Coordinates of C-alpha atoms in Angstrom, one line a residue:
M1 CA -139.1 133.5 37.5
D2 CA -139.6 135.6 40.7
A3 CA -138.7 139.1 41.8
Q4 CA -135.2 138.2 43.0
Y5 CA -134.1 138.0 39.3
T6 CA -133.5 141.7 38.7
A7 CA -130.9 143.3 36.3
D8 CA -128.5 144.2 39.2
N9 CA -128.6 140.8 40.8
P10 CA -125.4 138.7 40.4
R11 CA -127.5 135.7 39.6
V12 CA -128.6 137.5 36.5
A13 CA -125.8 140.0 35.6
V14 CA -122.1 139.2 34.8
T15 CA -119.9 141.6 36.8
L16 CA -116.2 142.2 36.6
K17 CA -115.8 142.0 40.3
G18 CA -117.5 138.6 40.4
L19 CA -115.2 137.2 37.8
V20 CA -112.1 138.7 39.4
D21 CA -113.1 137.2 42.8
L22 CA -112.8 133.7 41.2
A23 CA -109.0 133.9 41.0
K24 CA -108.4 132.3 44.4
P25 CA -110.8 129.3 44.0
A26 CA -109.4 128.6 40.5
A27 CA -106.3 127.4 42.2
A28 CA -108.2 124.2 43.0
I29 CA -108.6 123.4 39.3
S30 CA -106.1 121.2 37.4
L31 CA -106.2 121.3 33.6
G32 CA -104.2 118.1 33.2
H33 CA -105.7 115.3 31.2
A34 CA -105.3 112.7 33.9
N35 CA -107.3 114.8 36.4
I36 CA -110.0 115.4 33.8
R37 CA -110.4 111.7 33.0
A38 CA -110.4 110.7 36.6
A39 CA -113.0 113.4 37.6
Q40 CA -115.4 112.6 34.8
S41 CA -114.6 108.9 34.3
G42 CA -115.3 108.4 30.8
N43 CA -115.4 109.8 27.3
Y44 CA -112.3 111.9 27.1
L45 CA -109.1 110.6 25.5
S46 CA -106.4 112.9 24.3
H47 CA -104.9 112.1 20.9
L48 CA -102.5 115.1 20.8
K49 CA -99.4 114.9 22.9
G50 CA -97.4 117.5 24.8
R51 CA -98.2 121.0 26.0
G52 CA -99.3 122.3 22.6
M53 CA -98.5 121.9 18.9
A54 CA -97.4 124.5 16.5
F55 CA -96.7 123.9 12.8
D56 CA -93.0 123.5 12.0
E57 CA -92.5 122.2 8.5
T58 CA -93.7 119.8 5.8
R59 CA -91.7 116.7 4.8
L60 CA -92.2 113.5 2.8
Y61 CA -94.6 111.1 4.3
Q62 CA -92.9 108.3 6.3
P63 CA -94.4 105.0 7.5
G64 CA -96.0 105.5 10.9
D65 CA -97.0 109.2 10.3
D66 CA -100.5 110.1 11.4
V67 CA -102.7 110.3 8.3
R68 CA -104.5 113.2 9.9
R69 CA -101.2 115.2 9.5
I70 CA -101.0 114.8 5.7
D71 CA -100.5 118.1 4.0
W72 CA -103.0 117.6 1.1
R73 CA -102.1 120.8 -0.7
V74 CA -98.4 119.9 -1.0
T75 CA -99.3 116.3 -1.8
A76 CA -101.5 117.4 -4.6
R77 CA -98.9 119.8 -6.0
T78 CA -96.0 117.4 -5.9
G79 CA -97.8 114.1 -6.5
K80 CA -96.0 112.6 -3.5
P81 CA -97.6 112.3 0.1
H82 CA -96.2 114.9 2.5
S83 CA -96.8 115.2 6.3
K84 CA -97.1 118.3 8.4
I85 CA -94.6 118.3 11.3
F86 CA -95.5 120.1 14.5
K87 CA -93.3 121.2 17.4
E88 CA -94.3 121.5 21.0
E89 CA -95.1 124.9 22.4
R90 CA -94.0 125.9 25.8
E91 CA -97.3 127.4 26.6
R92 CA -100.6 125.6 25.8
P93 CA -103.2 127.7 23.9
M94 CA -106.6 127.6 25.6
F95 CA -109.7 128.8 23.7
I96 CA -112.9 129.3 25.7
A97 CA -116.1 129.6 23.7
V98 CA -119.0 131.1 25.6
D99 CA -122.6 131.1 24.5
Y100 CA -124.4 134.4 25.2
R101 CA -127.5 133.8 23.1
A102 CA -130.9 134.8 24.3
A103 CA -131.8 131.3 25.6
M104 CA -128.8 131.5 28.0
A105 CA -130.5 134.4 29.8
F106 CA -132.7 132.0 31.7
A107 CA -133.0 130.2 35.0
T108 CA -135.6 129.1 37.5
R109 CA -133.1 128.1 40.2
G110 CA -129.5 129.1 40.9
V111 CA -128.1 131.6 38.3
F112 CA -128.8 132.5 34.7
K113 CA -127.2 130.0 32.3
R114 CA -125.1 132.9 30.8
V115 CA -123.9 133.8 34.3
Q116 CA -122.9 130.2 34.9
A117 CA -121.1 130.1 31.6
A118 CA -119.2 133.4 32.4
R119 CA -118.2 132.0 35.8
L120 CA -116.9 128.8 34.3
A121 CA -115.0 130.7 31.7
A122 CA -113.4 132.9 34.3
L123 CA -112.4 130.0 36.4
L124 CA -110.8 128.3 33.4
A125 CA -109.0 131.5 32.5
W126 CA -107.6 132.0 36.0
A127 CA -106.5 128.3 36.1
A128 CA -104.8 128.7 32.7
L129 CA -103.0 131.8 33.9
Q130 CA -101.8 130.0 37.1
Q131 CA -100.6 127.0 35.0
G132 CA -98.8 129.1 32.4
D133 CA -101.1 128.6 29.4
R134 CA -102.1 131.2 26.9
I135 CA -105.7 132.5 27.2
G136 CA -108.1 133.3 24.4
G137 CA -111.7 132.9 23.6
Q138 CA -114.9 133.4 21.8
I139 CA -118.2 135.0 22.9
F140 CA -121.2 134.6 20.6
S141 CA -124.8 135.6 20.5
E142 CA -127.5 136.8 18.1
A143 CA -125.6 140.1 18.0
G144 CA -122.5 138.6 16.5
C145 CA -119.2 136.8 17.4
L146 CA -116.1 138.1 19.2
E147 CA -112.8 136.2 19.1
L148 CA -109.8 137.0 21.3
R149 CA -106.4 135.5 20.2
P150 CA -104.7 133.4 22.9
Q151 CA -102.0 135.5 24.7
T152 CA -100.0 135.1 27.8
G153 CA -100.1 136.9 31.1
K154 CA -102.6 138.8 33.2
P155 CA -103.4 141.4 30.6
A156 CA -104.8 138.7 28.3
L157 CA -106.9 137.3 31.2
L158 CA -108.3 140.8 32.1
R159 CA -109.0 141.4 28.4
F160 CA -111.1 138.2 28.3
L161 CA -112.9 139.0 31.6
N162 CA -113.8 142.5 30.4
A163 CA -115.1 140.9 27.2
L164 CA -117.3 138.6 29.2
V165 CA -118.8 141.6 31.0
K166 CA -119.3 143.8 27.9
P167 CA -118.6 141.9 24.6
A168 CA -117.9 144.0 21.5
Y169 CA -119.4 141.8 18.9
S170 CA -118.6 141.8 15.2
G171 CA -119.2 139.3 12.4
D172 CA -122.2 137.2 11.7
P173 CA -125.0 136.7 14.2
A174 CA -125.0 133.3 15.8
D175 CA -128.6 132.1 16.0
Q176 CA -127.4 128.5 15.5
L177 CA -124.2 126.8 16.6
D178 CA -122.8 126.2 13.1
I179 CA -121.6 129.8 12.8
P180 CA -119.5 130.0 16.0
L181 CA -118.1 126.5 15.5
S182 CA -117.1 127.4 12.0
R183 CA -115.3 130.4 13.3
L184 CA -113.6 128.3 15.9
L185 CA -112.1 126.2 13.2
H186 CA -110.3 129.3 11.9
H187 CA -109.2 130.7 15.2
A188 CA -108.3 127.7 17.4
R189 CA -104.8 126.5 16.4
P190 CA -103.9 122.8 16.3
G191 CA -103.1 121.5 19.7
S192 CA -105.3 124.0 21.5
R193 CA -107.6 123.0 24.4
V194 CA -111.0 124.2 23.5
Y195 CA -113.9 124.6 26.0
I196 CA -117.4 125.2 24.7
L197 CA -119.8 126.5 27.4
S198 CA -123.4 126.4 26.1
D199 CA -126.8 124.9 26.4
F200 CA -126.2 123.5 22.8
R201 CA -129.5 124.6 21.4
G202 CA -129.3 124.8 17.6
L203 CA -126.8 121.9 17.3
N204 CA -127.6 121.2 13.6
A205 CA -125.9 119.0 11.1
A206 CA -123.5 121.7 10.0
A207 CA -122.5 122.3 13.6
E208 CA -121.8 118.6 14.1
R209 CA -119.5 118.6 11.1
H210 CA -117.6 121.6 12.4
L211 CA -117.3 120.0 15.8
A212 CA -115.9 116.8 14.2
N213 CA -113.3 118.8 12.3
L214 CA -112.3 120.8 15.3
A215 CA -111.9 117.6 17.3
K216 CA -109.3 116.3 14.8
H217 CA -106.8 119.0 15.7
C218 CA -107.8 120.2 19.2
E219 CA -108.8 118.8 22.5
V220 CA -112.4 119.7 23.0
V221 CA -114.4 119.9 26.2
M222 CA -118.2 120.5 26.0
V223 CA -119.9 121.9 29.1
H224 CA -123.7 121.4 28.8
I225 CA -125.4 124.0 30.9
A226 CA -129.1 123.4 31.8
D227 CA -131.7 124.6 34.2
P228 CA -133.6 121.9 36.2
L229 CA -136.9 123.0 34.6
E230 CA -135.5 122.0 31.2
I231 CA -134.9 118.4 32.4
R232 CA -138.2 117.9 34.3
L233 CA -141.3 120.1 34.4
P234 CA -143.0 120.6 37.7
D235 CA -146.2 119.0 38.7
K236 CA -149.5 120.2 37.4
G237 CA -149.8 123.9 37.7
R238 CA -149.8 127.2 35.7
Y239 CA -146.5 129.0 35.6
R240 CA -145.6 132.5 34.4
F241 CA -142.4 133.2 32.5
T242 CA -141.1 136.6 31.3
D243 CA -138.0 138.0 29.6
G244 CA -138.8 141.5 30.9
L245 CA -140.7 142.4 27.8
R246 CA -143.1 139.5 27.1
E247 CA -144.9 137.0 29.3
I248 CA -146.1 133.5 28.6
L249 CA -148.3 131.2 30.8
F250 CA -147.4 127.6 30.7
D251 CA -149.9 125.0 32.0
T252 CA -148.1 121.7 32.9
A253 CA -151.5 119.9 33.1
D254 CA -151.2 119.7 29.3
R255 CA -149.2 116.4 29.5
Q256 CA -148.8 116.0 25.7
R257 CA -147.2 119.5 25.5
A258 CA -145.1 118.8 28.5
Q259 CA -143.8 115.5 27.1
V260 CA -142.8 117.2 23.8
Y261 CA -140.9 119.9 25.8
Q262 CA -139.0 117.3 27.9
Q263 CA -138.3 115.1 24.9
R264 CA -136.5 117.9 23.1
F265 CA -134.1 118.3 26.0
A266 CA -133.6 114.5 26.3
D267 CA -132.9 114.3 22.5
R268 CA -130.3 117.1 22.7
R269 CA -128.6 115.5 25.7
R270 CA -128.5 112.1 23.9
L271 CA -127.0 113.7 20.8
L272 CA -124.2 115.3 22.9
Q273 CA -123.5 112.0 24.6
K274 CA -123.3 110.3 21.2
L275 CA -120.9 113.0 19.8
S276 CA -118.7 112.9 22.8
S277 CA -118.3 109.2 22.4
Q278 CA -117.8 109.2 18.7
L279 CA -115.4 112.1 18.6
R280 CA -113.6 111.3 21.9
L281 CA -114.5 114.5 23.6
L282 CA -115.3 115.2 27.3
L283 CA -118.9 116.1 28.0
I284 CA -119.5 117.8 31.4
P285 CA -123.2 118.3 32.5
C286 CA -123.7 121.5 34.5
S287 CA -126.8 122.7 36.4
T288 CA -127.6 126.4 36.9
Q289 CA -127.9 125.6 40.6
Q290 CA -124.5 124.0 40.9
A291 CA -121.4 125.8 42.1
A292 CA -119.2 126.6 39.1
L293 CA -116.1 125.4 40.8
D294 CA -117.7 122.0 41.5
V295 CA -118.4 121.6 37.8
L296 CA -114.7 121.8 37.0
T297 CA -113.4 119.8 39.9
G298 CA -115.5 116.7 39.2
V299 CA -118.5 117.1 41.6
R300 CA -121.6 115.7 39.8
P301 CA -124.5 118.0 39.2
E302 CA -127.7 117.9 41.2
Y303 CA -129.8 116.7 38.3
R304 CA -129.8 113.4 36.4

């Protein structure tokens, strides 16, 4: 980390002006399923139809009903299988979950991971506004979680952008990913499109279960944000890192230690790829040195 990464640098700090300035470039983003599949060529397949789904009523199960729509409470009470019926919503709810944990305040090139996450979230929010969708989200860190209910119009967008700049946390601290994903299950309505912007550290077994349950009722897109140093350590040398309070010196000549470091990232990336395939989610890799707009318009990141 060098001297250019100071607290007032836009590569480090999230500013309201920087997020507002993304309104114009967001016009290049299409949130349609066909565009997403074409741009990323792979793992995403929608199993929910229409703009969005809102609960309408419960009726007796009929042949051909999706078993995932069975209302188990009514079925248990009556002794006869019942299905939940959903109606289309005119405006699609979008829920954008943004990881602001301590590990996201890091970069060796480009911008901090949390700044990249905020820029991606702002672009998605502007695109949703321009396409008539409702905008809501979640911001989580070790200080707590903040959820904003999806609403329409520019006031909802500005409320979200202000929260990205200065989140007012409440609730449980989110050291691992199971807590924010558990909260997402309660806040993201069926039929919502959910974006999760994170480095996905702390993706434990409980978090995987919550993600699987979320994917049953929502369309989930995971954006995996990483710094190039996490993928591949530099050649032999001694490198100093600091968080502004503490410093560590890392010697990459210690190849065993370097291999363990790189293996952890490789394992996390393979796990995300496995989950995206099993749960039919879209997984988008994102580098800290990549333009945020490129990430959402299908330009591949600079790392492999």
